[in-house]
Tab-separated table of C-alpha atoms in Angstrom:
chain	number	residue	atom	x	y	z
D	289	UNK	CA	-5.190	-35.193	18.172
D	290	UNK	CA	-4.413	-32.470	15.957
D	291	UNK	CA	-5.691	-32.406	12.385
D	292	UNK	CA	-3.170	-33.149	9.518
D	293	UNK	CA	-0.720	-30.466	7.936
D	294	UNK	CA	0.976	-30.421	4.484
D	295	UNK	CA	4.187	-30.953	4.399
D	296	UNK	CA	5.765	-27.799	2.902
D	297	UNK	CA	9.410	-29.694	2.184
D	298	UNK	CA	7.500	-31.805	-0.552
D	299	UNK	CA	7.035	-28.877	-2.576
D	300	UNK	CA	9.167	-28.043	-5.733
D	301	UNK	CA	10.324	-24.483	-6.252
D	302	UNK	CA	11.433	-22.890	-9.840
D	303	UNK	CA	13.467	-20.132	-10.102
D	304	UNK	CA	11.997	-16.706	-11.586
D	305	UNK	CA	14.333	-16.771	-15.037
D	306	UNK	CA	11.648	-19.689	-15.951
D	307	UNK	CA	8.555	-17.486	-15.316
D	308	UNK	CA	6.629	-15.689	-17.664
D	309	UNK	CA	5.923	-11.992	-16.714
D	310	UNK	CA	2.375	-10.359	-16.975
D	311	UNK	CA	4.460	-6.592	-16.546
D	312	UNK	CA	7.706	-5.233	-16.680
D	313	UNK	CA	9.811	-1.713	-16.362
D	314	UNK	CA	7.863	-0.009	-18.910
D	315	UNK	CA	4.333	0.038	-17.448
D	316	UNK	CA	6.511	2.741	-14.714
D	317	UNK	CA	5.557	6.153	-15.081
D	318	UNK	CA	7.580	9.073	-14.172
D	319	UNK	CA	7.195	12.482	-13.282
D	320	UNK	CA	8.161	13.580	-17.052
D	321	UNK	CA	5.966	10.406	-18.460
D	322	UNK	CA	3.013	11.508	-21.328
D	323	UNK	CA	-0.247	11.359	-19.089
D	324	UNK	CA	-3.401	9.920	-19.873
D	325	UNK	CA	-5.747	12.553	-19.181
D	326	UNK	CA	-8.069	12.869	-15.823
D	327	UNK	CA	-9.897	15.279	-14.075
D	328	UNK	CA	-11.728	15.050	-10.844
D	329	UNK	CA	-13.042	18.252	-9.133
D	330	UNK	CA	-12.175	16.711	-5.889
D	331	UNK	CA	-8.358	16.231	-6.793
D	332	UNK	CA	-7.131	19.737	-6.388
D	333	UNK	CA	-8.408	20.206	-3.069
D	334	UNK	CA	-7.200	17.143	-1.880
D	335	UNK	CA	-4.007	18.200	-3.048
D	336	UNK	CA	-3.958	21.904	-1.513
D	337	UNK	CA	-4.739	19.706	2.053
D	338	UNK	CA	-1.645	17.550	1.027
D	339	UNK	CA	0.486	20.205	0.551
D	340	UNK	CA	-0.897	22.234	3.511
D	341	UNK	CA	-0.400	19.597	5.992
D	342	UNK	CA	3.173	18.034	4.903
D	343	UNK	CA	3.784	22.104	5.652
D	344	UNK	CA	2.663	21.956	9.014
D	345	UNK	CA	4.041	18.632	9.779
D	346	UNK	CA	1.133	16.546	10.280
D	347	UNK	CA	0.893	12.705	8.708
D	348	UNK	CA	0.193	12.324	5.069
D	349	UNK	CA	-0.149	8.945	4.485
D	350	UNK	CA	-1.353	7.095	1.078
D	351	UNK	CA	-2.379	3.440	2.035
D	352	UNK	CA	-1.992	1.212	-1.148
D	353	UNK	CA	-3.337	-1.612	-2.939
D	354	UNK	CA	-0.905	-3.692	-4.913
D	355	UNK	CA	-2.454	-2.299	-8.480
D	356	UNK	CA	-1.533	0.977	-7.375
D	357	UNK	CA	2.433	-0.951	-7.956
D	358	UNK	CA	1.213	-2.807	-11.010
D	359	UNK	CA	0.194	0.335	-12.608
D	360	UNK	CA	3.512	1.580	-12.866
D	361	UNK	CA	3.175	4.570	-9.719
D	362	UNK	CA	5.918	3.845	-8.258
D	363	UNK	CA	8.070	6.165	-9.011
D	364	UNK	CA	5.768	8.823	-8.471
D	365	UNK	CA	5.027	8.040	-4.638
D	366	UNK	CA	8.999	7.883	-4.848
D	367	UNK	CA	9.268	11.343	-5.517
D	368	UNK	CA	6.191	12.945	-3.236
D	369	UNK	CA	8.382	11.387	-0.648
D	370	UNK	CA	11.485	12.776	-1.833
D	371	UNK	CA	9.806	16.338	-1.296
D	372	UNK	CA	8.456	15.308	1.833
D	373	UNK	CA	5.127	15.644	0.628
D	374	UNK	CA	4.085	11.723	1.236
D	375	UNK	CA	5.472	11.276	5.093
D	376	UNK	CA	4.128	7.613	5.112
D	377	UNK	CA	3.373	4.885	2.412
D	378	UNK	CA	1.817	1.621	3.412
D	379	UNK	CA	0.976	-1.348	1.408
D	380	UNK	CA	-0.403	-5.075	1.841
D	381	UNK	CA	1.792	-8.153	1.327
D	382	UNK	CA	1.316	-8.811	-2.460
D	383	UNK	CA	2.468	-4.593	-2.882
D	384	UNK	CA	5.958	-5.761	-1.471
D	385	UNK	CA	6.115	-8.600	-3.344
D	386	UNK	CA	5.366	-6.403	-6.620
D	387	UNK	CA	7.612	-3.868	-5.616
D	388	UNK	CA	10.971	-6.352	-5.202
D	389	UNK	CA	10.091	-8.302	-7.617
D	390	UNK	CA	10.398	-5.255	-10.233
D	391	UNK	CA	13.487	-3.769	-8.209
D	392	UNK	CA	15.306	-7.432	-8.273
D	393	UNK	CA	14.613	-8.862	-12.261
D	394	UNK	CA	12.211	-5.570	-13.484
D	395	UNK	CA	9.156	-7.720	-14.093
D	396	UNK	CA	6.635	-9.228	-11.732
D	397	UNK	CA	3.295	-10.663	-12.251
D	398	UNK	CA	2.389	-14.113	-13.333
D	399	UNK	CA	-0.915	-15.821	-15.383
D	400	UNK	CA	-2.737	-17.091	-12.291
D	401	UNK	CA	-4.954	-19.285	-14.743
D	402	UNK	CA	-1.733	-20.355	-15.864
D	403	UNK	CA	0.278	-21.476	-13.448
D	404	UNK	CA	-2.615	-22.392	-10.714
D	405	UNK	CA	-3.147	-25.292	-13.040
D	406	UNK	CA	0.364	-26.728	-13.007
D	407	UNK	CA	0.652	-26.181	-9.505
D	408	UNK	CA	3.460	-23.558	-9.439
D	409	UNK	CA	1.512	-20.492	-9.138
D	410	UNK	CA	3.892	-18.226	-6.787
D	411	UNK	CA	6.367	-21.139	-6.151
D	412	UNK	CA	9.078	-19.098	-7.373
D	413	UNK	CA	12.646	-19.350	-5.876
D	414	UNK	CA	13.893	-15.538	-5.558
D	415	UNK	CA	10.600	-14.001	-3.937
D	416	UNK	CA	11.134	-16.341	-1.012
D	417	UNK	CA	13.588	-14.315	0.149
D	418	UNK	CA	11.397	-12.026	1.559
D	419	UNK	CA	10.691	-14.685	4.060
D	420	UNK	CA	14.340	-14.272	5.173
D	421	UNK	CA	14.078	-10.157	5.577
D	422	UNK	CA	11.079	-10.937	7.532
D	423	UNK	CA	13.467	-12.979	9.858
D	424	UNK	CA	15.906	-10.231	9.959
D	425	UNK	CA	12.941	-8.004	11.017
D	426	UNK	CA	11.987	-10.225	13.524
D	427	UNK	CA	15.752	-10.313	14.960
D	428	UNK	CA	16.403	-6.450	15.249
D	429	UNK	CA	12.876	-5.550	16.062
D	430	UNK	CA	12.386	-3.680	12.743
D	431	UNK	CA	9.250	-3.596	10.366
D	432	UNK	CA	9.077	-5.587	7.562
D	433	UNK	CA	8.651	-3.113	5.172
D	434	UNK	CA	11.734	-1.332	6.465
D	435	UNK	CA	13.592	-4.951	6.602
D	436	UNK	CA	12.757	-5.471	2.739
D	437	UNK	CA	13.876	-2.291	1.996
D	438	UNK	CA	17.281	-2.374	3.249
D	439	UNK	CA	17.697	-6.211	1.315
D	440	UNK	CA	16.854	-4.211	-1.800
D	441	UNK	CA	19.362	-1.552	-0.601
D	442	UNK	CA	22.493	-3.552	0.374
D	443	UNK	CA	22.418	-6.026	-2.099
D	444	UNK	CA	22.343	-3.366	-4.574
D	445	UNK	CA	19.239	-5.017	-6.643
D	446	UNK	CA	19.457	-3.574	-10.536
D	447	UNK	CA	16.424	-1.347	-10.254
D	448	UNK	CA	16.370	-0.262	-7.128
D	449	UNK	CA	16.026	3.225	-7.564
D	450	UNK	CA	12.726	2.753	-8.626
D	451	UNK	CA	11.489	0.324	-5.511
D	452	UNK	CA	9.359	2.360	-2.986
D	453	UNK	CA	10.432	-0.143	-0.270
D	454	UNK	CA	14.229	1.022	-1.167
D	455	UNK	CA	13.488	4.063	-0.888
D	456	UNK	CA	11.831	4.495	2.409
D	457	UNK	CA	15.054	3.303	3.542
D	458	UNK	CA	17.231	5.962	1.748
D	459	UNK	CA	14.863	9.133	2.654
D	460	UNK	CA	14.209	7.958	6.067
D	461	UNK	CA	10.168	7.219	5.470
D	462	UNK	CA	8.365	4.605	6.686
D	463	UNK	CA	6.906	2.501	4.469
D	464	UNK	CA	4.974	-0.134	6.012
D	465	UNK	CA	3.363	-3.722	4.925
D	466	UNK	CA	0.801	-5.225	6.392
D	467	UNK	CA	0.617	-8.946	5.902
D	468	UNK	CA	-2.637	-11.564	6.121
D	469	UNK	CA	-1.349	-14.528	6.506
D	470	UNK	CA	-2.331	-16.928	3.643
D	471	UNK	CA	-3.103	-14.463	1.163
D	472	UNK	CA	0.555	-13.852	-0.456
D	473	UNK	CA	2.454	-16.399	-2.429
D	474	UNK	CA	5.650	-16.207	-0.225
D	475	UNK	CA	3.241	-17.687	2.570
D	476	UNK	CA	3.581	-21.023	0.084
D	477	UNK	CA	7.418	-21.512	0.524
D	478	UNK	CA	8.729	-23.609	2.809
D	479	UNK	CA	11.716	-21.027	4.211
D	480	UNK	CA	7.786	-19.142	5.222
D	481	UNK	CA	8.072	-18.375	9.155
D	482	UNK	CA	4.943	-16.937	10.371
D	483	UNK	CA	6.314	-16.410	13.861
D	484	UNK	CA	8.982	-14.037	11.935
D	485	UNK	CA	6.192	-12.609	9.525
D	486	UNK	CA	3.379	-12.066	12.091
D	487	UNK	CA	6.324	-9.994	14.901
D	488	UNK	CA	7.363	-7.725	11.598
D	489	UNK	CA	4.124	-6.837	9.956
D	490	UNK	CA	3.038	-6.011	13.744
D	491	UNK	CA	5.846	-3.628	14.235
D	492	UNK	CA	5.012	-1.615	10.617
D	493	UNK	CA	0.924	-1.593	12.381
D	494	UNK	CA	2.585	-0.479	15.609
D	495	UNK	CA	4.390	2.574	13.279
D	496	UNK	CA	1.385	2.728	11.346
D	497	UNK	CA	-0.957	3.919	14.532
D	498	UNK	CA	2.009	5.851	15.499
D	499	UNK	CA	1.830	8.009	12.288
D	500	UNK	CA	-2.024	8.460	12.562
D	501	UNK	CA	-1.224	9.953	16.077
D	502	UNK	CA	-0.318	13.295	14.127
D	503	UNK	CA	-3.398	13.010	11.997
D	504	UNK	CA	-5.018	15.797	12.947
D	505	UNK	CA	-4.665	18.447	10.164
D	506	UNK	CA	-3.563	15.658	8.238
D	507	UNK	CA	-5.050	13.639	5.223
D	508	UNK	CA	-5.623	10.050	4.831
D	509	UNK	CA	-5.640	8.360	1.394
D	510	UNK	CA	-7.020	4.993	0.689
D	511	UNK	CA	-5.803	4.007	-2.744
D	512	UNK	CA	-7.251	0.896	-4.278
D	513	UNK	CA	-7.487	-1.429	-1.220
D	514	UNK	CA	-10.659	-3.194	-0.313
D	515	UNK	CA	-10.056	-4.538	2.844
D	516	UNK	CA	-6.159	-3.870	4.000
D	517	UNK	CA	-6.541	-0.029	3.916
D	518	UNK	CA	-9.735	0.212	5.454
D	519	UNK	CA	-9.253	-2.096	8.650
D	520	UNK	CA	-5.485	-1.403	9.453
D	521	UNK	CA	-6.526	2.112	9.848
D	522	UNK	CA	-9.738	1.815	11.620
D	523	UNK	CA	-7.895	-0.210	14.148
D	524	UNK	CA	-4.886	2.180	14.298
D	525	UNK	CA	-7.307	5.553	14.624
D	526	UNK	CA	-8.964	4.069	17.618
D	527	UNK	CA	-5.562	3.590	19.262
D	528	UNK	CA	-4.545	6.535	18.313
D	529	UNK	CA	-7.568	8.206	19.416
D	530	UNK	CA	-7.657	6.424	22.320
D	531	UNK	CA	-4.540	8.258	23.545
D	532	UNK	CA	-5.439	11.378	22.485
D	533	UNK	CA	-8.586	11.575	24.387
D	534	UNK	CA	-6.219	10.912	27.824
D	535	UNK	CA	-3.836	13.370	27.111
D	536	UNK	CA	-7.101	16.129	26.333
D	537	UNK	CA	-6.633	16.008	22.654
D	538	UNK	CA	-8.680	15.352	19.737
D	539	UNK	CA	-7.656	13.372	16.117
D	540	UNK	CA	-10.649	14.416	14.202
D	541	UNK	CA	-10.380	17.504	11.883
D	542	UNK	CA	-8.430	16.117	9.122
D	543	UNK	CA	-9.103	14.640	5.300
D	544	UNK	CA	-9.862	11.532	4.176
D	545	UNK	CA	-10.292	9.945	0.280
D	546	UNK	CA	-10.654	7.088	-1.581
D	547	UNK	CA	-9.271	6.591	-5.105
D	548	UNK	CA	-11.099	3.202	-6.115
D	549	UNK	CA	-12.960	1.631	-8.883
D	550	UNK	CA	-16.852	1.120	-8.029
D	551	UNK	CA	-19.831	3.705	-8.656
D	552	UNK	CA	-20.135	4.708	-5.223
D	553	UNK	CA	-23.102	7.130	-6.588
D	554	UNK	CA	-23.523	10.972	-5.317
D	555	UNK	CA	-24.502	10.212	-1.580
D	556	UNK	CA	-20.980	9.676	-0.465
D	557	UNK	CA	-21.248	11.069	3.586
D	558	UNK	CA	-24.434	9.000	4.577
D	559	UNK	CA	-23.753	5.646	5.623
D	560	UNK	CA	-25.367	3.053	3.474
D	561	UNK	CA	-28.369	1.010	4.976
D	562	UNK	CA	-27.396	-2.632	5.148
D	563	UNK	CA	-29.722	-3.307	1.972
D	564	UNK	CA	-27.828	-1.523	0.022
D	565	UNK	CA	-24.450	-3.976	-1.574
D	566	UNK	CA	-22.229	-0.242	-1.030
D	567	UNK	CA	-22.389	-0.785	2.816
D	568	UNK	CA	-20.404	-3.611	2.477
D	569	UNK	CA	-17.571	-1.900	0.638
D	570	UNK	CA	-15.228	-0.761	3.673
D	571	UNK	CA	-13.329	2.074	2.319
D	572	UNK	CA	-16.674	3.702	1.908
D	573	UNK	CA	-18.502	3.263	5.339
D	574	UNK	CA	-15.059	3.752	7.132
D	575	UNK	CA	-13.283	6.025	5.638
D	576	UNK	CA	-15.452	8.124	3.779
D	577	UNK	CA	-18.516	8.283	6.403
D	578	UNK	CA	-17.581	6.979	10.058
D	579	UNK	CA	-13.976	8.288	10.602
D	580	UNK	CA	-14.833	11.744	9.559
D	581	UNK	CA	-18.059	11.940	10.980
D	582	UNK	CA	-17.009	14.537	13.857
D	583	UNK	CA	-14.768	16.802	12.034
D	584	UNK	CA	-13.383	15.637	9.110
D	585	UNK	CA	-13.857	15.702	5.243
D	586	UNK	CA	-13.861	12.935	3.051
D	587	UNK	CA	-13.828	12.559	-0.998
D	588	UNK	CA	-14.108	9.886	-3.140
D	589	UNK	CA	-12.191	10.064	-6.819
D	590	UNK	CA	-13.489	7.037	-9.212
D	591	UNK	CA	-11.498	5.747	-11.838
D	592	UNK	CA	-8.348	3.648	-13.397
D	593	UNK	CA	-4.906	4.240	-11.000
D	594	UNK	CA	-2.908	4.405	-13.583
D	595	UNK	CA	-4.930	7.869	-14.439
D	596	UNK	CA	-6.102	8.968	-10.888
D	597	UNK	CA	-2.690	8.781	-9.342
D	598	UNK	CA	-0.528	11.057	-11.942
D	599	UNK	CA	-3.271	13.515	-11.925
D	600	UNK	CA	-2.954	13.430	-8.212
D	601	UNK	CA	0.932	13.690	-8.175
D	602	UNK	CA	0.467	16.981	-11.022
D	603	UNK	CA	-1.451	18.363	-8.966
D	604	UNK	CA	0.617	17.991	-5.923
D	605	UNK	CA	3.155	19.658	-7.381
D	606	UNK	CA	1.529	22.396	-8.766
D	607	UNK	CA	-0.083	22.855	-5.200
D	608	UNK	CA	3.841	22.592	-3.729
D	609	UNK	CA	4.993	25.004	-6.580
D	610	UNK	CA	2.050	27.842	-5.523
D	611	UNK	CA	3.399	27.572	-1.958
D	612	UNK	CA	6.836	28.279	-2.245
């Protein structure tokens, strides 16, 4: 016998008007925005390798955390892909959610401790409808990022010129999201179909691993994500790798980095003994030490997103500027 399910149908959805917002429009910083100062030694050299390999068409790809969104980056990533300098931009489920949440009303974020006692935490009406782009992505064989994208796009949301998914559509870059089911509030709604979810967030890993397939030469940024970043792309290098190796190629001169929070200490390209708590942080076993291990370079830049990332973007540009 199988084991009792909730019922879904029983549940009682409000619509977003009736939320209170943690951020809105003005937490988005722009390429002419005041900066809060930062300076990492790594950070021009990571951006010289940026620049260097968007010129040589190889994959520069920035893998996301939602905060990276919450911080108000947005519409820099926007405009490193406008100058083709960011080729691929993947995020997990709650970055989408962020991202059309500001491009449909220009706020998102809700009091957790709030709402989780009332039970309406992420029970919010207009969200859901990312469940339905996930069906259209399921119909035409499309990723979800790319099926969110084009919602934002043809239903003309107010701020969509400042929604990454939007404009991945417009400028022809992918930008992918990669979904665990459970973990994002749409997975609450009833109009939720995992089928749908699970065959779109499949196709954005299957362009994902296609991306890292031009890796070599290329760089590889983690940007606040724990546990997305880190296993999509140990997953996807293998396949890509994989195919590689038959074809007498190798994917394993190219630069990694992490842009993250914790002390990682000085020791960044030794693996951690399993004593140590750091071994169990992913993006720094994976990304930093294993994936580079025969070839590559890593660095690791610690420190608030909403100060690492503009310094990154300024210095992208300056790099861009020098090679013209």
């Amino acid at each position: 016998m199988p084991f009792p399910q909730f019922d879904r149908g029983r549940l009682k959805l409000r619509p977003l008007a009736e939320r209170t917002h943690d951020i809105d429009r003005s937490v988005l910083i722009f390429p002419n925005s005041p900066r809060q100062p930062f300076a990492h030694q790594a950070i021009p050299q990571i951006a010289a390798r940026i620049v260097s390999a968007a010129k040589a068409g190889r994959t520069v790809m920035f893998c996301c955390g939602a905060h990276v969104l919450r911080t108000g980056n947005g519409p820099l990533l926007i405009d490193l892909m406008e100058r083709k300098l960011l080729t691929h931009l993947a995020l997990n489920g709650a970055g989408a959610i962020h991202d059309f949440e500001l491009a449909w009303i220009g706020a998102t974020c809700e009091s957790v401790a709030r709402y989780v006692r009332t039970g309406e935490f992420g029970l919010w009406q207009e969200t859901g409808r990312i469940n339905e782009a996930a069906v259209a992505a399921a119909q035409s064989g499309i990723g979800l990022g790319e099926a969110i994208g084009e919602m934002i796009e043809r239903e003309r949301f107010p701020y969509r010129e400042t929604s990454v998914l939007a404009a991945g559509v417009r400028l022809g870059v992918p930008v992918t999201v990669h979904v665990a089911f459970g973990q994002d509030i749409i997975h609450e709604h009833p109009n939720f179909d995992p089928a749908a979810t699970g065959m779109a967030t499949y196709a954005d890993f299957l362009i994902f691993v296609q991306s890292l397939t031009r890796l070599e030469g290329g760089v590889f940024l983690n940007i606040g994500s724990a546990v997305m970043g880190p296993e999509v792309y140990l997953k996807a290098l293998t396949m890509a790798r994989n195919v590689a190796h038959q074809q007498g190629e190798t994917i394993r001169k190219f630069t990694t980095a992490v842009f993250d929070l914790p002390d990682l200490g000085t020791d960044l390209h030794r693996e951690a003994p399993k004593t140590d708590p750091r071994y169990y942080f992913r993006p720094y076993k994976t990304i930093l030490v294993r994936t580079v291990a025969d070839g590559g370079q890593s660095f690791y830049v610690q420190g608030d997103h909403r100060q690492t990332v503009p310094a990154l973007y300024d210095a992208i540009v300056e790099q861009a500027k020098k090679a013209e």
